[in-house]
PDB file of C-alpha atoms in Angstrom:
ATOM      1  CA  MET S   1       0.000   0.000   0.000  1.00 83.00           C
ATOM      2  CA  GLU S   2       2.869   2.349   0.773  1.00 90.00           C
ATOM      3  CA  ARG S   3       4.229   1.724  -2.723  1.00 93.00           C
ATOM      4  CA  ILE S   4       0.903   2.878  -4.174  1.00 95.00           C
ATOM      5  CA  ARG S   5       1.034   5.986  -2.016  1.00 94.00           C
ATOM      6  CA  ARG S   6       4.505   6.783  -3.332  1.00 96.00           C
ATOM      7  CA  ALA S   7       3.262   6.189  -6.870  1.00 96.00           C
ATOM      8  CA  LEU S   8       0.541   8.791  -6.391  1.00 95.00           C
ATOM      9  CA  VAL S   9       3.078  11.326  -5.144  1.00 95.00           C
ATOM     10  CA  ALA S  10       5.458  10.455  -7.993  1.00 96.00           C
ATOM     11  CA  ARG S  11       2.663  10.905 -10.561  1.00 96.00           C
ATOM     12  CA  GLU S  12       2.950   7.366 -11.856  1.00 98.00           C
ATOM     13  CA  PHE S  13      -0.808   7.080 -12.373  1.00 98.00           C
ATOM     14  CA  VAL S  14      -2.327   8.051 -15.705  1.00 98.00           C
ATOM     15  CA  LEU S  15      -5.801   8.151 -17.199  1.00 99.00           C
ATOM     16  CA  TYR S  16      -6.780   6.358 -20.371  1.00 99.00           C
ATOM     17  CA  TYR S  17     -10.020   7.197 -22.164  1.00 99.00           C
ATOM     18  CA  GLN S  18     -12.325   4.708 -23.879  1.00 98.00           C
ATOM     19  CA  PRO S  19     -14.685   6.298 -26.425  1.00 98.00           C
ATOM     20  CA  GLN S  20     -18.433   5.683 -26.297  1.00 98.00           C
ATOM     21  CA  VAL S  21     -20.488   5.875 -29.475  1.00 97.00           C
ATOM     22  CA  ASN S  22     -24.088   5.999 -30.594  1.00 96.00           C
ATOM     23  CA  LEU S  23     -24.684   2.736 -32.466  1.00 95.00           C
ATOM     24  CA  ARG S  24     -27.459   4.274 -34.537  1.00 93.00           C
ATOM     25  CA  THR S  25     -25.715   7.431 -35.748  1.00 93.00           C
ATOM     26  CA  GLY S  26     -22.054   6.586 -35.229  1.00 94.00           C
ATOM     27  CA  ALA S  27     -21.504   9.793 -33.256  1.00 95.00           C
ATOM     28  CA  VAL S  28     -18.950   9.753 -30.442  1.00 97.00           C
ATOM     29  CA  ILE S  29     -20.913  10.819 -27.367  1.00 97.00           C
ATOM     30  CA  GLY S  30     -18.278  10.666 -24.643  1.00 98.00           C
ATOM     31  CA  ALA S  31     -15.494   8.651 -23.038  1.00 98.00           C
ATOM     32  CA  GLU S  32     -14.885   6.760 -19.829  1.00 98.00           C
ATOM     33  CA  ALA S  33     -11.755   7.692 -17.876  1.00 99.00           C
ATOM     34  CA  LEU S  34      -9.882   4.597 -16.697  1.00 98.00           C
ATOM     35  CA  VAL S  35      -6.966   4.769 -14.284  1.00 98.00           C
ATOM     36  CA  ARG S  36      -3.707   2.968 -15.045  1.00 98.00           C
ATOM     37  CA  TRP S  37      -0.455   2.678 -13.099  1.00 98.00           C
ATOM     38  CA  GLN S  38       2.656   3.294 -15.177  1.00 98.00           C
ATOM     39  CA  HIS S  39       4.879   1.186 -12.946  1.00 97.00           C
ATOM     40  CA  PRO S  40       8.584   1.905 -13.507  1.00 96.00           C
ATOM     41  CA  LYS S  41       9.475  -1.816 -13.450  1.00 95.00           C
ATOM     42  CA  ARG S  42       6.286  -3.748 -14.236  1.00 96.00           C
ATOM     43  CA  GLY S  43       4.942  -1.522 -16.987  1.00 97.00           C
ATOM     44  CA  LEU S  44       1.332  -0.426 -17.402  1.00 97.00           C
ATOM     45  CA  LEU S  45      -0.869  -1.992 -14.712  1.00 97.00           C
ATOM     46  CA  LEU S  46      -4.647  -2.344 -14.911  1.00 97.00           C
ATOM     47  CA  PRO S  47      -6.910  -1.294 -11.999  1.00 95.00           C
ATOM     48  CA  GLN S  48      -7.521  -4.868 -10.819  1.00 95.00           C
ATOM     49  CA  GLU S  49      -3.802  -5.154 -10.141  1.00 96.00           C
ATOM     50  CA  PHE S  50      -3.715  -2.397  -7.528  1.00 95.00           C
ATOM     51  CA  LEU S  51      -7.152  -1.043  -6.575  1.00 94.00           C
ATOM     52  CA  PRO S  52      -8.210  -4.044  -4.415  1.00 92.00           C
ATOM     53  CA  ALA S  53      -5.252  -3.345  -2.124  1.00 93.00           C
ATOM     54  CA  ILE S  54      -6.543   0.130  -1.233  1.00 93.00           C
ATOM     55  CA  GLU S  55     -10.335  -0.076  -1.610  1.00 88.00           C
ATOM     56  CA  ASP S  56     -10.922   0.113   2.167  1.00 86.00           C
ATOM     57  CA  ASP S  57      -8.199   2.670   2.851  1.00 92.00           C
ATOM     58  CA  LEU S  58      -8.231   6.459   2.709  1.00 93.00           C
ATOM     59  CA  LEU S  59      -5.711   6.143  -0.099  1.00 95.00           C
ATOM     60  CA  ALA S  60      -8.637   5.091  -2.300  1.00 94.00           C
ATOM     61  CA  VAL S  61     -10.201   8.475  -1.567  1.00 96.00           C
ATOM     62  CA  GLU S  62      -7.001  10.316  -2.507  1.00 96.00           C
ATOM     63  CA  LEU S  63      -6.631   8.378  -5.741  1.00 97.00           C
ATOM     64  CA  GLY S  64     -10.316   8.798  -6.553  1.00 97.00           C
ATOM     65  CA  GLU S  65     -10.107  12.558  -6.129  1.00 97.00           C
ATOM     66  CA  TRP S  66      -6.979  12.599  -8.285  1.00 98.00           C
ATOM     67  CA  VAL S  67      -8.934  10.816 -11.023  1.00 98.00           C
ATOM     68  CA  ILE S  68     -11.727  13.407 -10.958  1.00 98.00           C
ATOM     69  CA  GLU S  69      -9.297  16.340 -10.871  1.00 98.00           C
ATOM     70  CA  THR S  70      -7.188  14.906 -13.695  1.00 99.00           C
ATOM     71  CA  ALA S  71     -10.242  14.191 -15.834  1.00 99.00           C
ATOM     72  CA  LEU S  72     -11.541  17.735 -15.348  1.00 99.00           C
ATOM     73  CA  THR S  73      -8.134  19.187 -16.191  1.00 98.00           C
ATOM     74  CA  GLN S  74      -8.021  17.093 -19.354  1.00 98.00           C
ATOM     75  CA  MET S  75     -11.554  18.138 -20.302  1.00 98.00           C
ATOM     76  CA  ASP S  76     -10.490  21.762 -19.861  1.00 96.00           C
ATOM     77  CA  SER S  77      -7.496  21.188 -22.117  1.00 97.00           C
ATOM     78  CA  TRP S  78      -9.606  19.495 -24.778  1.00 96.00           C
ATOM     79  CA  ARG S  79     -12.201  22.259 -24.585  1.00 95.00           C
ATOM     80  CA  ALA S  80      -9.508  24.880 -25.194  1.00 94.00           C
ATOM     81  CA  SER S  81      -8.605  23.059 -28.413  1.00 93.00           C
ATOM     82  CA  GLY S  82     -12.231  22.860 -29.517  1.00 93.00           C
ATOM     83  CA  LEU S  83     -13.023  19.360 -28.262  1.00 94.00           C
ATOM     84  CA  GLY S  84     -15.976  19.299 -25.867  1.00 93.00           C
ATOM     85  CA  LEU S  85     -16.167  15.634 -24.879  1.00 96.00           C
ATOM     86  CA  PRO S  86     -18.261  14.403 -21.914  1.00 98.00           C
ATOM     87  CA  VAL S  87     -16.314  12.115 -19.575  1.00 99.00           C
ATOM     88  CA  SER S  88     -17.370   9.610 -16.938  1.00 98.00           C
ATOM     89  CA  VAL S  89     -15.192   8.614 -13.982  1.00 99.00           C
ATOM     90  CA  ASN S  90     -15.419   5.708 -11.574  1.00 97.00           C
ATOM     91  CA  VAL S  91     -15.932   6.311  -7.863  1.00 96.00           C
ATOM     92  CA  GLY S  92     -15.908   3.807  -5.011  1.00 91.00           C
ATOM     93  CA  THR S  93     -18.003   3.485  -1.880  1.00 88.00           C
ATOM     94  CA  ARG S  94     -15.050   4.512   0.316  1.00 91.00           C
ATOM     95  CA  GLN S  95     -14.912   7.772  -1.605  1.00 94.00           C
ATOM     96  CA  LEU S  96     -18.664   8.351  -1.440  1.00 92.00           C
ATOM     97  CA  ARG S  97     -18.675   7.764   2.323  1.00 90.00           C
ATOM     98  CA  GLN S  98     -16.632  10.912   2.865  1.00 93.00           C
ATOM     99  CA  ALA S  99     -18.812  13.548   4.516  1.00 93.00           C
ATOM    100  CA  ASP S 100     -17.314  16.255   2.317  1.00 96.00           C
ATOM    101  CA  PHE S 101     -17.475  14.344  -0.991  1.00 97.00           C
ATOM    102  CA  VAL S 102     -20.047  16.623  -2.623  1.00 98.00           C
ATOM    103  CA  ALA S 103     -18.374  19.758  -1.256  1.00 98.00           C
ATOM    104  CA  ARG S 104     -15.031  18.656  -2.691  1.00 97.00           C
ATOM    105  CA  LEU S 105     -16.655  17.787  -6.010  1.00 98.00           C
ATOM    106  CA  ARG S 106     -18.264  21.229  -6.077  1.00 98.00           C
ATOM    107  CA  ALA S 107     -14.847  22.812  -5.414  1.00 98.00           C
ATOM    108  CA  LEU S 108     -13.233  20.810  -8.214  1.00 98.00           C
ATOM    109  CA  LEU S 109     -15.940  21.902 -10.633  1.00 98.00           C
ATOM    110  CA  ALA S 110     -15.532  25.519  -9.520  1.00 98.00           C
ATOM    111  CA  ALA S 111     -11.800  25.256 -10.246  1.00 98.00           C
ATOM    112  CA  HIS S 112     -12.688  24.310 -13.829  1.00 97.00           C
ATOM    113  CA  PRO S 113     -15.405  26.814 -14.774  1.00 96.00           C
ATOM    114  CA  GLY S 114     -15.010  25.997 -18.452  1.00 95.00           C
ATOM    115  CA  VAL S 115     -16.242  22.446 -17.876  1.00 97.00           C
ATOM    116  CA  LYS S 116     -20.005  22.111 -17.674  1.00 97.00           C
ATOM    117  CA  PRO S 117     -21.060  19.895 -14.741  1.00 98.00           C
ATOM    118  CA  SER S 118     -23.416  18.093 -17.123  1.00 98.00           C
ATOM    119  CA  SER S 119     -20.400  16.887 -19.121  1.00 98.00           C
ATOM    120  CA  LEU S 120     -19.125  14.925 -16.109  1.00 99.00           C
ATOM    121  CA  ALA S 121     -20.663  11.668 -14.893  1.00 98.00           C
ATOM    122  CA  LEU S 122     -19.844   9.512 -11.882  1.00 98.00           C
ATOM    123  CA  GLU S 123     -19.982   5.722 -12.164  1.00 97.00           C
ATOM    124  CA  ILE S 124     -20.362   3.350  -9.231  1.00 95.00           C
ATOM    125  CA  LEU S 125     -20.663  -0.422  -9.314  1.00 91.00           C
ATOM    126  CA  GLU S 126     -24.205  -1.597  -8.712  1.00 87.00           C
ATOM    127  CA  THR S 127     -22.937  -4.079  -6.117  1.00 86.00           C
ATOM    128  CA  SER S 128     -21.053  -1.289  -4.319  1.00 88.00           C
ATOM    129  CA  ALA S 129     -24.110   0.959  -4.309  1.00 88.00           C
ATOM    130  CA  MET S 130     -26.079  -1.750  -2.527  1.00 87.00           C
ATOM    131  CA  GLN S 131     -23.604  -1.752   0.372  1.00 86.00           C
ATOM    132  CA  ASP S 132     -24.899   1.607   1.581  1.00 87.00           C
ATOM    133  CA  LEU S 133     -27.886   2.429  -0.574  1.00 90.00           C
ATOM    134  CA  ALA S 134     -29.193   5.274   1.588  1.00 91.00           C
ATOM    135  CA  GLN S 135     -25.844   7.086   1.547  1.00 92.00           C
ATOM    136  CA  VAL S 136     -25.338   6.568  -2.178  1.00 93.00           C
ATOM    137  CA  ALA S 137     -28.895   7.759  -2.855  1.00 94.00           C
ATOM    138  CA  ARG S 138     -28.236  10.967  -0.931  1.00 95.00           C
ATOM    139  CA  ILE S 139     -24.925  11.583  -2.700  1.00 96.00           C
ATOM    140  CA  PHE S 140     -26.418  10.896  -6.118  1.00 96.00           C
ATOM    141  CA  ALA S 141     -29.265  13.316  -5.446  1.00 96.00           C
ATOM    142  CA  GLU S 142     -26.816  16.050  -4.433  1.00 97.00           C
ATOM    143  CA  CYS S 143     -24.602  15.371  -7.456  1.00 98.00           C
ATOM    144  CA  ARG S 144     -27.609  15.546  -9.751  1.00 97.00           C
ATOM    145  CA  ALA S 145     -28.461  18.908  -8.162  1.00 98.00           C
ATOM    146  CA  LEU S 146     -25.004  20.071  -9.256  1.00 98.00           C
ATOM    147  CA  GLY S 147     -25.774  18.911 -12.777  1.00 98.00           C
ATOM    148  CA  VAL S 148     -23.382  15.943 -12.657  1.00 98.00           C
ATOM    149  CA  GLY S 149     -24.579  12.660 -14.159  1.00 98.00           C
ATOM    150  CA  CYS S 150     -24.678   9.421 -12.150  1.00 97.00           C
ATOM    151  CA  ALA S 151     -24.433   5.914 -13.600  1.00 96.00           C
ATOM    152  CA  LEU S 152     -24.651   2.376 -12.248  1.00 94.00           C
ATOM    153  CA  ASP S 153     -21.733   0.350 -13.589  1.00 94.00           C
ATOM    154  CA  ASP S 154     -21.837  -3.412 -14.327  1.00 89.00           C
ATOM    155  CA  PHE S 155     -25.599  -3.219 -14.008  1.00 90.00           C
ATOM    156  CA  GLY S 156     -27.500  -6.491 -13.731  1.00 82.00           C
ATOM    157  CA  ILE S 157     -25.024  -8.551 -11.716  1.00 79.00           C
ATOM    158  CA  GLY S 158     -26.421  -7.386  -8.367  1.00 71.00           C
ATOM    159  CA  TYR S 159     -29.418  -8.892  -6.648  1.00 61.00           C
ATOM    160  CA  SER S 160     -31.446  -5.762  -6.050  1.00 60.00           C
ATOM    161  CA  SER S 161     -31.394  -3.937  -9.371  1.00 68.00           C
ATOM    162  CA  LEU S 162     -34.970  -2.689  -9.060  1.00 80.00           C
ATOM    163  CA  THR S 163     -34.302  -1.372  -5.560  1.00 80.00           C
ATOM    164  CA  CYS S 164     -31.287   0.532  -6.876  1.00 82.00           C
ATOM    165  CA  LEU S 165     -33.305   2.102  -9.657  1.00 87.00           C
ATOM    166  CA  LYS S 166     -36.102   3.073  -7.315  1.00 87.00           C
ATOM    167  CA  ARG S 167     -33.798   4.750  -4.808  1.00 89.00           C
ATOM    168  CA  LEU S 168     -31.052   6.256  -6.942  1.00 92.00           C
ATOM    169  CA  ALA S 169     -31.231   9.268  -9.249  1.00 92.00           C
ATOM    170  CA  VAL S 170     -29.305   7.611 -12.057  1.00 95.00           C
ATOM    171  CA  THR S 171     -28.857   8.993 -15.548  1.00 96.00           C
ATOM    172  CA  ALA S 172     -27.380   5.838 -17.089  1.00 96.00           C
ATOM    173  CA  LEU S 173     -27.227   2.063 -16.683  1.00 96.00           C
ATOM    174  CA  LYS S 174     -24.069   0.368 -17.934  1.00 96.00           C
ATOM    175  CA  ILE S 175     -24.913  -3.158 -19.044  1.00 96.00           C
ATOM    176  CA  ASP S 176     -22.325  -5.571 -17.683  1.00 95.00           C
ATOM    177  CA  ARG S 177     -19.947  -6.984 -20.284  1.00 96.00           C
ATOM    178  CA  SER S 178     -20.651 -10.558 -19.188  1.00 95.00           C
ATOM    179  CA  PHE S 179     -24.185 -10.306 -20.586  1.00 97.00           C
ATOM    180  CA  VAL S 180     -23.099  -8.507 -23.753  1.00 98.00           C
ATOM    181  CA  GLY S 181     -20.321 -11.012 -24.412  1.00 97.00           C
ATOM    182  CA  HIS S 182     -22.603 -14.052 -24.312  1.00 97.00           C
ATOM    183  CA  MET S 183     -25.907 -12.698 -25.581  1.00 98.00           C
ATOM    184  CA  LEU S 184     -25.442 -14.010 -29.132  1.00 98.00           C
ATOM    185  CA  ASP S 185     -25.199 -17.646 -28.017  1.00 97.00           C
ATOM    186  CA  ASN S 186     -27.073 -17.594 -24.717  1.00 98.00           C
ATOM    187  CA  PRO S 187     -30.801 -16.745 -24.782  1.00 98.00           C
ATOM    188  CA  ASP S 188     -30.762 -15.977 -21.053  1.00 97.00           C
ATOM    189  CA  ASP S 189     -28.070 -13.323 -21.441  1.00 97.00           C
ATOM    190  CA  LEU S 190     -29.941 -11.871 -24.407  1.00 98.00           C
ATOM    191  CA  ALA S 191     -33.112 -11.711 -22.316  1.00 97.00           C
ATOM    192  CA  ILE S 192     -31.232  -9.936 -19.518  1.00 95.00           C
ATOM    193  CA  VAL S 193     -29.824  -7.347 -21.922  1.00 97.00           C
ATOM    194  CA  ASP S 194     -33.286  -6.773 -23.370  1.00 97.00           C
ATOM    195  CA  SER S 195     -34.764  -6.457 -19.869  1.00 95.00           C
ATOM    196  CA  ILE S 196     -32.139  -3.915 -18.799  1.00 94.00           C
ATOM    197  CA  LEU S 197     -32.924  -1.858 -21.887  1.00 97.00           C
ATOM    198  CA  GLY S 198     -36.579  -1.960 -20.889  1.00 95.00           C
ATOM    199  CA  LEU S 199     -35.724  -0.835 -17.364  1.00 93.00           C
ATOM    200  CA  ALA S 200     -33.651   2.043 -18.709  1.00 95.00           C
ATOM    201  CA  THR S 201     -36.606   3.195 -20.778  1.00 96.00           C
ATOM    202  CA  ALA S 202     -39.031   2.815 -17.882  1.00 93.00           C
ATOM    203  CA  PHE S 203     -36.804   4.788 -15.515  1.00 93.00           C
ATOM    204  CA  ARG S 204     -35.978   7.431 -18.145  1.00 94.00           C
ATOM    205  CA  CYS S 205     -32.230   6.892 -18.220  1.00 95.00           C
ATOM    206  CA  GLN S 206     -29.709   5.905 -20.857  1.00 97.00           C
ATOM    207  CA  ALA S 207     -28.334   2.401 -21.349  1.00 97.00           C
ATOM    208  CA  VAL S 208     -24.695   1.880 -22.299  1.00 98.00           C
ATOM    209  CA  ALA S 209     -23.490  -1.568 -23.374  1.00 98.00           C
ATOM    210  CA  GLU S 210     -19.988  -2.374 -22.136  1.00 97.00           C
ATOM    211  CA  GLY S 211     -17.551  -4.841 -23.629  1.00 97.00           C
ATOM    212  CA  VAL S 212     -18.793  -4.706 -27.220  1.00 97.00           C
ATOM    213  CA  GLU S 213     -16.081  -6.706 -28.954  1.00 95.00           C
ATOM    214  CA  THR S 214     -17.605  -7.707 -32.298  1.00 93.00           C
ATOM    215  CA  LEU S 215     -19.624  -6.110 -35.065  1.00 92.00           C
ATOM    216  CA  ALA S 216     -22.294  -8.773 -34.571  1.00 95.00           C
ATOM    217  CA  GLN S 217     -22.738  -7.724 -30.952  1.00 96.00           C
ATOM    218  CA  GLY S 218     -23.013  -4.088 -31.975  1.00 95.00           C
ATOM    219  CA  GLU S 219     -25.612  -4.909 -34.609  1.00 95.00           C
ATOM    220  CA  ARG S 220     -27.695  -7.021 -32.221  1.00 97.00           C
ATOM    221  CA  LEU S 221     -27.612  -4.285 -29.607  1.00 97.00           C
ATOM    222  CA  ARG S 222     -28.757  -1.771 -32.183  1.00 96.00           C
ATOM    223  CA  GLN S 223     -31.625  -4.064 -33.156  1.00 97.00           C
ATOM    224  CA  LEU S 224     -32.629  -4.309 -29.496  1.00 98.00           C
ATOM    225  CA  GLY S 225     -32.742  -0.525 -29.260  1.00 97.00           C
ATOM    226  CA  CYS S 226     -29.489  -0.015 -27.351  1.00 97.00           C
ATOM    227  CA  GLU S 227     -27.986   3.138 -28.808  1.00 94.00           C
ATOM    228  CA  LEU S 228     -24.858   3.659 -26.707  1.00 98.00           C
ATOM    229  CA  ALA S 229     -21.859   1.359 -26.428  1.00 98.00           C
ATOM    230  CA  GLN S 230     -18.175   1.041 -25.718  1.00 97.00           C
ATOM    231  CA  GLY S 231     -15.722  -1.789 -26.189  1.00 96.00           C
ATOM    232  CA  PHE S 232     -12.723  -3.063 -28.085  1.00 94.00           C
ATOM    233  CA  SER S 233     -14.639  -3.237 -31.377  1.00 92.00           C
ATOM    234  CA  ILE S 234     -14.964   0.542 -31.137  1.00 94.00           C
ATOM    235  CA  ALA S 235     -11.674   1.453 -29.487  1.00 95.00           C
ATOM    236  CA  HIS S 236      -9.347   0.281 -26.775  1.00 97.00           C
ATOM    237  CA  PRO S 237      -8.747   2.747 -23.928  1.00 98.00           C
ATOM    238  CA  LEU S 238      -6.416   5.439 -25.250  1.00 98.00           C
ATOM    239  CA  PRO S 239      -3.935   7.832 -23.651  1.00 98.00           C
ATOM    240  CA  ALA S 240      -5.316  11.370 -23.592  1.00 98.00           C
ATOM    241  CA  ARG S 241      -2.817  12.516 -26.212  1.00 96.00           C
ATOM    242  CA  GLU S 242      -4.075   9.903 -28.710  1.00 97.00           C
ATOM    243  CA  LEU S 243      -7.797  10.524 -28.362  1.00 97.00           C
ATOM    244  CA  PRO S 244      -8.008  13.665 -30.576  1.00 95.00           C
ATOM    245  CA  GLY S 245      -6.277  11.775 -33.400  1.00 96.00           C
ATOM    246  CA  TRP S 246      -8.646   8.832 -33.024  1.00 97.00           C
ATOM    247  CA  LEU S 247     -11.621  11.187 -33.119  1.00 96.00           C
ATOM    248  CA  ALA S 248     -10.292  12.885 -36.248  1.00 94.00           C
ATOM    249  CA  ALA S 249      -9.948   9.503 -37.971  1.00 95.00           C
ATOM    250  CA  TRP S 250     -13.345   8.211 -36.837  1.00 93.00           C
ATOM    251  CA  ARG S 251     -15.933   8.126 -39.591  1.00 81.00           C
ATOM    252  CA  PRO S 252     -19.457   6.797 -38.989  1.00 66.00           C
ATOM    253  CA  SER S 253     -20.330   4.327 -41.711  1.00 56.00           C
ATOM    254  CA  PRO S 254     -22.680   5.546 -44.459  1.00 44.00           C
ATOM    255  CA  PRO S 255     -25.937   3.676 -45.166  1.00 38.00           C
ATOM    256  CA  THR S 256     -24.150   1.149 -47.384  1.00 29.00           C
ATOM    257  CA  GLU S 257     -21.256  -1.228 -46.895  1.00 32.00           C
ATOM    258  CA  ALA S 258     -18.203   0.962 -46.314  1.00 31.00           C
ATOM    259  CA  THR S 259     -14.554   0.704 -45.487  1.00 31.00           C
ATOM    260  CA  HIS S 260     -13.283   2.226 -42.254  1.00 36.00           C
ATOM    261  CA  ALA S 261      -9.625   2.213 -41.269  1.00 34.00           C
ATOM    262  CA  GLY S 262      -8.943  -0.238 -44.105  1.00 26.00           C
ATOM    263  CA  LEU S 263     -11.483  -2.809 -42.901  1.00 25.00           C
ATOM    264  CA  GLN S 264     -14.903  -3.703 -44.259  1.00 29.00           C
ATOM    265  CA  VAL S 265     -17.644  -2.948 -41.735  1.00 35.00           C
ATOM    266  CA  SER S 266     -21.405  -3.070 -41.721  1.00 33.00           C
ATOM    267  CA  ALA S 267     -22.828   0.433 -41.996  1.00 31.00           C
ATOM    268  CA  LYS S 268     -25.706  -0.383 -39.690  1.00 34.00           C
ATOM    269  CA  THR S 269     -23.515  -0.979 -36.668  1.00 36.00           C
ATOM    270  CA  CYS S 270     -21.452   2.194 -36.930  1.00 38.00           C
ATOM    271  CA  VAL S 271     -18.848   0.261 -34.937  1.00 36.00           C
ATOM    272  CA  PRO S 272     -15.449  -0.126 -36.605  1.00 35.00           C
ATOM    273  CA  PRO S 273     -13.171  -2.968 -35.483  1.00 31.00           C
TER     274      PRO S 273
END
């Protein structure tokens, strides 16, 4: 844990950004900020390789605030160059339990007046939200009052999804990748995806499919009415410096078979490999 603390001080953490697109129009509608550890000896480490060690420690709060601050700073930089891209960041229950969480979020937003609060969204795991639903509900309500979006991540793997939706002021449901990945060959997973889309409509929030790795998955999601998606078939998480170039190269497919980035793709999916 001390090594992670030193890494935060030494600025070894970086944010990567995974684009999210509208499957119907092909428009890029935002990006999710994902933390990585650029370890001097082990290379680029994914969150699962270091976050579990600090999830119950105050260090998780420090790192979580760094993520929000860094994302806002990057959004400011992009805005100055003409790129106004909404960004979502992940927050944990340890972070949300802080009595001053909303006050600190308000201060961070005030320090970046060029960034509209509505262009920032907070994501929390559905299973984490259930650990302290009353507290999360209060925080979400206060964040929504600021204009900040709130999303339930990995939605559908918890056991009280309807309770979450009833209590929380969410603006988006992120369909867990396990359902998306198996929906083409497992009728149960397909039914779950379809049901989550129905819940999103009923509760007047967006649905975002995670882990879209093939054109066939993108097309099936579009047929089901799921408009928003992210995954490797669209883009891998990118360093901030590479995202503008990716956006410049991105071309939604026209209403016929078209070639994108040298590969043949189905125009209907608007999802290049």
